[in-house]
Amino acid sequence: MRVRFSARSDVGLRREVNQDSYGAQELPQATLLIVCDGMGGHAAGEVASRLGVDTIIETFSAAAPPESALRESFIAANHAIYTQGHGSMGTTGVAALFRDSSLYVANVGDSRAYLVREGQIQQISRDHSFVSDQVAAGLMTPEQARVSNVRNIITRALGYQPEVQVDIFALPLIPGDTILLSSDGMHGLIEDDEIAEVSSILPPDEAVQRLVDTSNARGGHDNITVVIAQVDEVSPPADSEALTLSTAQSPPTGSPAPAVSSALAVAPVAAPERTLSRLGLVLAALTMLVLVAAAGLALAQPPPVNAPSPSITPTPPPPSVTPAVSSPSVTPAVPSPSVTPAVPHASATSILPSPSSTAVSPSQAPTAPTRSAAL
């Protein structure tokens, strides 16, 4: 496979330190690209993201099956960050592995991987964030999630706990496909259709710079990192290395799978079962027993004398999604986001407005709250 790629990282307009990191490794039969977005005070986020990128590259084994190689390198990064920071620092992580005619994506946190094909864009990775879980449960719309003041809370990260669950996705590639990795400092300010337009029209080196400049023009409230790779040529795997992509599993309850073009279908690769999932099931069962017992006691109470019982509408508990109480013991399939309609091609000067024309004052720009992890 022949891939051309380019990357840019910028501190933005509001941060003093760039806590984003990216890396690339070109191997004889594969190309590995990585973006990490660190978090933690006193530059700990910068240390975590750099350590994450370096460890993933150093521990990645090209001889192992792609899914296993990515998962084990992310687990090694989690161990390295946790060992050094003792749970006080962490980072998101998203990686794209190009091998033969296929793409493999690993992600933890809310840094993203996108596929742009013939003007259509699809998010490959899944955001591990509070608002993403609320959207999946039907408790929040994507528009509400985008501007929510809790959008900074992530539910999974590298380095905060001794163990981590890594999502892996696999899909076939064709010549002309574009893969984009980004931290939330970019995709939090630029719409998907704009990303698709820029990536489809401009070569990678110009596209990454345009997206960084536009993010800063729209406030630059966070660090900005963009990596774009364009697939020029794919080669079928050798018979002894034939790749079989796994079949998509059922989406989690409450999150109906949107209609997605079959040409852009992504196959999630199930992660091994972890102890944390069993604990979640036990806690859920105990919670149900407590609720049933409480309801029985309430029914056993005699009605008040000479006073009609008031009609009370139970207040549902506030939606709180924590990985420790997630119900499935096997990583659920990730519902593929709806494909953005193809954007008509235009000249390079007609895509995103130039930074000077879209600049906003600091008072108008959205303010990103400090990143935190609900782990």
Short mmCIF file of C-alpha atoms in Angstrom, two decimals:
data_model
loop_
_atom_site.label_atom_id
_atom_site.label_comp_id
_atom_site.label_asym_id
_atom_site.label_seq_id
_atom_site.Cartn_x
_atom_site.Cartn_y
_atom_site.Cartn_z
CA MET A 1 0.00 0.00 0.00
CA ARG A 2 1.27 3.47 -0.86
CA VAL A 3 0.14 6.27 1.48
CA ARG A 4 0.97 9.98 1.50
CA PHE A 5 0.45 11.76 4.82
CA SER A 6 1.03 15.07 6.55
CA ALA A 7 0.53 16.31 10.12
CA ARG A 8 0.27 19.60 12.02
CA SER A 9 -0.04 20.35 15.73
CA ASP A 10 -0.71 23.81 17.16
CA VAL A 11 -1.03 25.10 20.73
CA GLY A 12 -4.12 27.15 19.80
CA LEU A 13 -5.00 30.58 21.16
CA ARG A 14 -6.02 29.81 24.74
CA ARG A 15 -3.53 27.26 26.06
CA GLU A 16 0.01 27.91 27.26
CA VAL A 17 1.27 24.38 26.61
CA ASN A 18 0.55 22.02 23.73
CA GLN A 19 -0.53 18.76 25.37
CA ASP A 20 -1.21 17.06 22.02
CA SER A 21 1.31 14.72 20.43
CA TYR A 22 1.42 12.78 17.18
CA GLY A 23 3.71 10.22 15.63
CA ALA A 24 4.27 8.11 12.53
CA GLN A 25 6.10 4.89 11.78
CA GLU A 26 6.69 3.67 8.24
CA LEU A 27 7.39 -0.06 8.03
CA PRO A 28 8.18 -2.20 4.96
CA GLN A 29 4.59 -3.48 4.75
CA ALA A 30 2.64 -1.03 6.89
CA THR A 31 2.25 2.59 8.00
CA LEU A 32 1.22 3.55 11.54
CA LEU A 33 -0.13 7.02 12.44
CA ILE A 34 -1.02 8.15 15.97
CA VAL A 35 -2.61 11.16 17.73
CA CYS A 36 -2.75 11.58 21.53
CA ASP A 37 -4.40 14.41 23.50
CA GLY A 38 -3.01 14.59 27.04
CA MET A 39 -4.58 15.85 30.24
CA GLY A 40 -3.25 16.60 33.69
CA GLY A 41 -1.93 19.66 35.52
CA HIS A 42 1.58 21.10 35.49
CA ALA A 43 2.36 19.87 31.95
CA ALA A 44 1.54 16.29 32.94
CA GLY A 45 -0.74 16.05 29.91
CA GLU A 46 2.16 16.87 27.63
CA VAL A 47 4.22 14.10 29.25
CA ALA A 48 1.35 11.60 29.02
CA SER A 49 0.61 12.22 25.34
CA ARG A 50 4.28 12.04 24.33
CA LEU A 51 4.81 8.88 26.38
CA GLY A 52 1.69 7.39 24.80
CA VAL A 53 2.85 8.01 21.23
CA ASP A 54 6.40 6.82 21.89
CA THR A 55 5.29 3.64 23.66
CA ILE A 56 2.78 2.69 20.97
CA ILE A 57 5.48 3.04 18.30
CA GLU A 58 8.15 1.22 20.32
CA THR A 59 5.96 -1.74 21.28
CA PHE A 60 4.06 -2.17 18.00
CA SER A 61 4.86 -5.54 16.43
CA ALA A 62 4.48 -5.70 12.66
CA ALA A 63 4.82 -9.48 12.82
CA ALA A 64 1.69 -9.90 14.96
CA PRO A 65 -1.90 -9.83 13.63
CA PRO A 66 -2.89 -6.17 13.13
CA GLU A 67 -5.70 -6.12 15.70
CA SER A 68 -3.57 -7.79 18.38
CA ALA A 69 -0.56 -5.59 17.61
CA LEU A 70 -2.58 -2.39 18.02
CA ARG A 71 -4.35 -3.55 21.16
CA GLU A 72 -1.16 -4.70 22.87
CA SER A 73 0.68 -1.48 22.03
CA PHE A 74 -2.16 0.59 23.54
CA ILE A 75 -2.15 -1.61 26.66
CA ALA A 76 1.62 -1.08 26.93
CA ALA A 77 1.12 2.70 26.63
CA ASN A 78 -1.52 2.62 29.36
CA HIS A 79 0.86 0.71 31.64
CA ALA A 80 3.75 3.10 30.97
CA ILE A 81 1.68 6.21 31.68
CA TYR A 82 0.01 4.74 34.77
CA THR A 83 3.36 3.57 36.15
CA GLN A 84 4.94 7.00 35.74
CA GLY A 85 1.96 9.11 36.81
CA HIS A 86 0.32 6.78 39.34
CA GLY A 87 -3.08 7.67 37.90
CA SER A 88 -2.54 11.45 37.99
CA MET A 89 -2.16 11.99 34.24
CA GLY A 90 -3.62 10.51 31.12
CA THR A 91 -4.18 10.87 27.41
CA THR A 92 -6.58 9.92 24.68
CA GLY A 93 -5.22 7.85 21.84
CA VAL A 94 -6.22 7.09 18.26
CA ALA A 95 -4.09 5.16 15.78
CA ALA A 96 -4.50 4.18 12.13
CA LEU A 97 -2.62 1.20 10.72
CA PHE A 98 -2.44 0.84 6.92
CA ARG A 99 -1.56 -2.69 5.87
CA ASP A 100 -2.05 -4.42 2.52
CA SER A 101 -5.51 -3.28 1.41
CA SER A 102 -6.99 -2.67 4.86
CA LEU A 103 -7.16 -0.04 7.58
CA TYR A 104 -7.14 -0.86 11.29
CA VAL A 105 -8.08 1.82 13.83
CA ALA A 106 -7.57 1.69 17.61
CA ASN A 107 -8.98 4.32 19.94
CA VAL A 108 -9.35 5.22 23.61
CA GLY A 109 -10.97 8.55 24.51
CA ASP A 110 -12.42 11.17 22.17
CA SER A 111 -9.68 11.77 19.61
CA ARG A 112 -11.14 10.69 16.28
CA ALA A 113 -10.47 8.80 13.07
CA TYR A 114 -12.46 9.66 9.93
CA LEU A 115 -12.75 8.07 6.50
CA VAL A 116 -13.43 10.39 3.55
CA ARG A 117 -14.41 8.58 0.35
CA GLU A 118 -15.73 10.30 -2.78
CA GLY A 119 -16.76 13.38 -0.81
CA GLN A 120 -18.57 11.43 1.92
CA ILE A 121 -17.27 11.35 5.49
CA GLN A 122 -17.70 8.74 8.19
CA GLN A 123 -16.33 8.70 11.72
CA ILE A 124 -14.63 5.35 12.25
CA SER A 125 -13.70 5.63 15.92
CA ARG A 126 -16.12 5.90 18.82
CA ASP A 127 -15.95 8.78 21.30
CA HIS A 128 -15.54 7.51 24.86
CA SER A 129 -17.16 10.53 26.46
CA PHE A 130 -20.12 11.34 28.68
CA VAL A 131 -22.00 13.22 25.97
CA SER A 132 -21.39 10.48 23.41
CA ASP A 133 -22.95 7.92 25.75
CA GLN A 134 -25.90 10.26 26.33
CA VAL A 135 -26.44 10.60 22.57
CA ALA A 136 -26.26 6.82 22.13
CA ALA A 137 -28.88 6.39 24.87
CA GLY A 138 -31.20 8.93 23.23
CA LEU A 139 -30.89 11.37 26.14
CA MET A 140 -29.13 14.09 24.16
CA THR A 141 -28.99 15.14 20.52
CA PRO A 142 -25.68 15.47 18.67
CA GLU A 143 -26.30 19.22 18.48
CA GLN A 144 -26.76 19.44 22.25
CA ALA A 145 -23.66 17.32 22.82
CA ARG A 146 -21.57 19.62 20.67
CA VAL A 147 -22.21 22.65 22.89
CA SER A 148 -22.73 20.91 26.24
CA ASN A 149 -20.69 22.24 29.15
CA VAL A 150 -19.82 18.64 30.08
CA ARG A 151 -18.49 17.70 26.65
CA ASN A 152 -14.98 17.68 28.13
CA ILE A 153 -15.67 14.67 30.35
CA ILE A 154 -14.24 11.49 28.87
CA THR A 155 -15.06 8.02 30.17
CA ARG A 156 -11.96 6.19 28.99
CA ALA A 157 -8.30 7.22 28.75
CA LEU A 158 -4.77 5.85 28.75
CA GLY A 159 -2.94 6.10 32.07
CA TYR A 160 -5.66 6.68 34.65
CA GLN A 161 -6.28 3.06 35.60
CA PRO A 162 -4.11 -0.09 35.69
CA GLU A 163 -6.13 -1.64 32.87
CA VAL A 164 -7.76 -0.18 29.77
CA GLN A 165 -10.22 -1.39 27.17
CA VAL A 166 -9.25 -0.59 23.58
CA ASP A 167 -11.71 -0.39 20.68
CA ILE A 168 -10.46 -1.80 17.37
CA PHE A 169 -12.08 -1.28 13.96
CA ALA A 170 -11.19 -2.70 10.55
CA LEU A 171 -12.29 -1.88 7.01
CA PRO A 172 -11.06 -2.32 3.44
CA LEU A 173 -9.55 0.63 1.58
CA ILE A 174 -9.59 1.68 -2.06
CA PRO A 175 -7.32 4.11 -3.92
CA GLY A 176 -8.39 7.69 -3.32
CA ASP A 177 -9.55 7.13 0.27
CA THR A 178 -8.48 9.74 2.81
CA ILE A 179 -8.02 8.99 6.52
CA LEU A 180 -7.97 11.82 9.05
CA LEU A 181 -6.95 11.68 12.72
CA SER A 182 -7.63 14.65 15.00
CA SER A 183 -7.80 15.88 18.56
CA ASP A 184 -10.98 17.59 19.74
CA GLY A 185 -9.39 21.01 19.29
CA MET A 186 -10.14 20.58 15.58
CA HIS A 187 -13.27 18.46 15.27
CA GLY A 188 -14.90 20.41 18.10
CA LEU A 189 -14.90 23.54 15.93
CA ILE A 190 -15.24 22.30 12.34
CA GLU A 191 -18.26 20.43 10.98
CA ASP A 192 -17.90 17.03 9.36
CA ASP A 193 -18.96 18.26 5.91
CA GLU A 194 -16.29 20.96 6.06
CA ILE A 195 -13.67 18.37 7.00
CA ALA A 196 -14.78 16.24 4.05
CA GLU A 197 -14.59 19.17 1.64
CA VAL A 198 -11.12 20.25 2.68
CA SER A 199 -9.77 16.68 2.70
CA SER A 200 -11.27 15.89 -0.70
CA ILE A 201 -9.99 18.96 -2.53
CA LEU A 202 -6.61 19.81 -1.01
CA PRO A 203 -3.50 17.60 -0.81
CA PRO A 204 -2.65 16.41 2.73
CA ASP A 205 -0.04 19.08 3.53
CA GLU A 206 -2.36 21.93 2.54
CA ALA A 207 -5.44 20.33 4.10
CA VAL A 208 -3.90 19.93 7.57
CA GLN A 209 -2.74 23.55 7.57
CA ARG A 210 -6.16 24.80 6.42
CA LEU A 211 -7.93 22.89 9.19
CA VAL A 212 -5.52 24.15 11.86
CA ASP A 213 -5.82 27.76 10.64
CA THR A 214 -9.61 27.57 10.54
CA SER A 215 -9.76 26.11 14.05
CA ASN A 216 -7.72 29.04 15.34
CA ALA A 217 -9.86 31.50 13.39
CA ARG A 218 -12.91 30.10 15.18
CA GLY A 219 -11.47 30.61 18.64
CA GLY A 220 -8.61 28.13 18.99
CA HIS A 221 -9.75 27.30 22.53
CA ASP A 222 -7.74 24.07 22.71
CA ASN A 223 -4.64 22.44 21.26
CA ILE A 224 -5.17 21.40 17.64
CA THR A 225 -3.68 18.33 15.96
CA VAL A 226 -4.56 16.95 12.53
CA VAL A 227 -3.03 14.05 10.60
CA ILE A 228 -4.26 13.34 7.06
CA ALA A 229 -3.27 10.33 4.94
CA GLN A 230 -4.27 9.76 1.33
CA VAL A 231 -4.27 6.24 -0.10
CA ASP A 232 -2.66 6.25 -3.54
CA GLU A 233 -2.41 2.50 -4.07
CA VAL A 234 -3.48 -0.69 -2.31
CA SER A 235 -2.11 -4.18 -2.71
CA PRO A 236 -3.95 -7.43 -1.94
CA PRO A 237 -2.56 -9.44 0.98
CA ALA A 238 -0.50 -12.54 0.31
CA ASP A 239 -2.37 -15.84 0.56
CA SER A 240 -0.64 -16.61 3.84
CA GLU A 241 -1.62 -13.23 5.25
CA ALA A 242 -5.19 -12.96 4.00
CA LEU A 243 -7.17 -10.57 6.19
CA THR A 244 -10.72 -11.42 7.20
CA LEU A 245 -12.67 -8.50 8.58
CA SER A 246 -15.02 -9.36 11.41
CA THR A 247 -18.78 -9.11 11.05
CA ALA A 248 -20.48 -6.13 12.68
CA GLN A 249 -22.23 -6.97 15.94
CA SER A 250 -25.58 -5.67 17.19
CA PRO A 251 -25.56 -2.05 18.41
CA PRO A 252 -26.12 -1.39 22.14
CA THR A 253 -29.69 -1.03 23.36
CA GLY A 254 -31.11 2.44 22.82
CA SER A 255 -28.71 3.26 20.01
CA PRO A 256 -30.27 2.26 16.68
CA ALA A 257 -27.77 1.81 13.90
CA PRO A 258 -28.07 4.58 11.31
CA ALA A 259 -28.26 3.82 7.63
CA VAL A 260 -24.74 3.72 6.25
CA SER A 261 -23.56 3.15 2.72
CA SER A 262 -22.27 -0.40 2.38
CA ALA A 263 -19.16 0.98 0.73
CA LEU A 264 -18.26 2.71 4.00
CA ALA A 265 -19.26 -0.03 6.43
CA VAL A 266 -16.84 -0.45 9.34
CA ALA A 267 -16.30 -3.79 11.05
CA PRO A 268 -15.58 -3.50 14.80
CA VAL A 269 -13.21 -6.06 16.29
CA ALA A 270 -14.37 -7.28 19.70
CA ALA A 271 -12.04 -6.65 22.64
CA PRO A 272 -11.38 -9.44 25.15
CA GLU A 273 -13.65 -9.57 28.22
CA ARG A 274 -12.38 -7.68 31.24
CA THR A 275 -13.02 -8.02 34.98
CA LEU A 276 -14.50 -4.56 35.09
CA SER A 277 -17.45 -5.70 32.99
CA ARG A 278 -18.34 -8.47 35.45
CA LEU A 279 -18.24 -5.98 38.32
CA GLY A 280 -20.61 -3.74 36.41
CA LEU A 281 -23.13 -6.56 36.07
CA VAL A 282 -22.94 -7.32 39.80
CA LEU A 283 -23.50 -3.67 40.72
CA ALA A 284 -26.42 -3.43 38.32
CA ALA A 285 -28.05 -6.53 39.87
CA LEU A 286 -27.61 -5.16 43.41
CA THR A 287 -29.12 -1.84 42.35
CA MET A 288 -32.16 -3.64 40.92
CA LEU A 289 -32.66 -5.59 44.17
CA VAL A 290 -32.54 -2.37 46.21
CA LEU A 291 -35.12 -0.72 43.94
CA VAL A 292 -37.46 -3.73 44.16
CA ALA A 293 -37.19 -3.80 47.97
CA ALA A 294 -37.86 -0.08 48.19
CA ALA A 295 -40.94 -0.43 46.01
CA GLY A 296 -42.26 -3.26 48.23
CA LEU A 297 -41.88 -1.17 51.38
CA ALA A 298 -43.66 1.75 49.77
CA LEU A 299 -46.65 -0.44 48.83
CA ALA A 300 -46.84 -1.90 52.35
CA GLN A 301 -47.36 1.51 53.99
CA PRO A 302 -51.04 2.24 54.92
CA PRO A 303 -52.65 5.21 53.18
CA PRO A 304 -52.85 8.46 55.20
CA VAL A 305 -56.12 9.05 57.10
CA ASN A 306 -58.54 11.67 55.71
CA ALA A 307 -56.06 12.79 53.12
CA PRO A 308 -55.95 11.61 49.52
CA SER A 309 -52.62 10.29 48.33
CA PRO A 310 -50.87 12.89 46.18
CA SER A 311 -49.99 11.95 42.62
CA ILE A 312 -46.22 12.03 42.30
CA THR A 313 -44.30 11.55 39.08
CA PRO A 314 -41.04 9.76 39.88
CA THR A 315 -38.00 11.79 38.93
CA PRO A 316 -35.65 9.68 36.86
CA PRO A 317 -32.08 9.58 38.14
CA PRO A 318 -29.74 11.95 36.35
CA PRO A 319 -28.14 10.24 33.39
CA SER A 320 -24.70 9.21 34.52
CA VAL A 321 -22.64 6.90 32.39
CA THR A 322 -19.60 5.29 34.00
CA PRO A 323 -17.58 2.53 32.39
CA ALA A 324 -17.61 0.52 35.65
CA VAL A 325 -21.35 -0.13 35.36
CA SER A 326 -21.64 -0.71 31.65
CA SER A 327 -23.81 -3.75 31.07
CA PRO A 328 -22.18 -5.64 28.21
CA SER A 329 -19.29 -7.96 29.05
CA VAL A 330 -18.19 -7.95 25.46
CA THR A 331 -17.35 -4.74 23.69
CA PRO A 332 -20.47 -3.82 21.71
CA ALA A 333 -20.30 -2.97 18.10
CA VAL A 334 -20.01 0.67 17.39
CA PRO A 335 -22.93 2.03 15.40
CA SER A 336 -21.56 3.72 12.37
CA PRO A 337 -22.44 7.43 12.19
CA SER A 338 -24.62 8.62 9.39
CA VAL A 339 -22.71 9.42 6.25
CA THR A 340 -22.61 13.08 5.40
CA PRO A 341 -23.95 13.66 1.89
CA ALA A 342 -21.31 14.17 -0.73
CA VAL A 343 -20.02 17.72 -0.88
CA PRO A 344 -19.88 19.16 -4.39
CA HIS A 345 -16.32 19.78 -5.50
CA ALA A 346 -15.32 23.38 -5.74
CA SER A 347 -12.13 25.28 -6.27
CA ALA A 348 -9.68 25.31 -3.39
CA THR A 349 -10.50 28.94 -2.65
CA SER A 350 -14.20 28.25 -2.20
CA ILE A 351 -13.97 25.81 0.70
CA LEU A 352 -13.66 26.99 4.29
CA PRO A 353 -13.52 30.79 4.63
CA SER A 354 -10.06 32.19 5.13
CA PRO A 355 -9.07 32.55 8.79
CA SER A 356 -9.19 36.34 8.67
CA SER A 357 -12.82 36.37 7.58
CA THR A 358 -13.98 33.98 10.30
CA ALA A 359 -12.01 35.31 13.24
CA VAL A 360 -14.03 35.89 16.40
CA SER A 361 -13.29 37.93 19.48
CA PRO A 362 -12.26 36.11 22.68
CA SER A 363 -15.61 36.96 24.25
CA GLN A 364 -17.49 35.32 21.38
CA ALA A 365 -15.33 32.22 21.06
CA PRO A 366 -16.52 29.08 22.85
CA THR A 367 -14.59 28.31 26.01
CA ALA A 368 -13.51 24.73 26.51
CA PRO A 369 -13.66 23.62 30.14
CA THR A 370 -10.68 21.80 31.57
CA ARG A 371 -10.51 18.20 30.37
CA SER A 372 -11.39 15.61 32.97
CA ALA A 373 -11.86 11.87 33.01
CA ALA A 374 -14.83 10.18 34.67
CA LEU A 375 -13.02 6.91 35.25
#
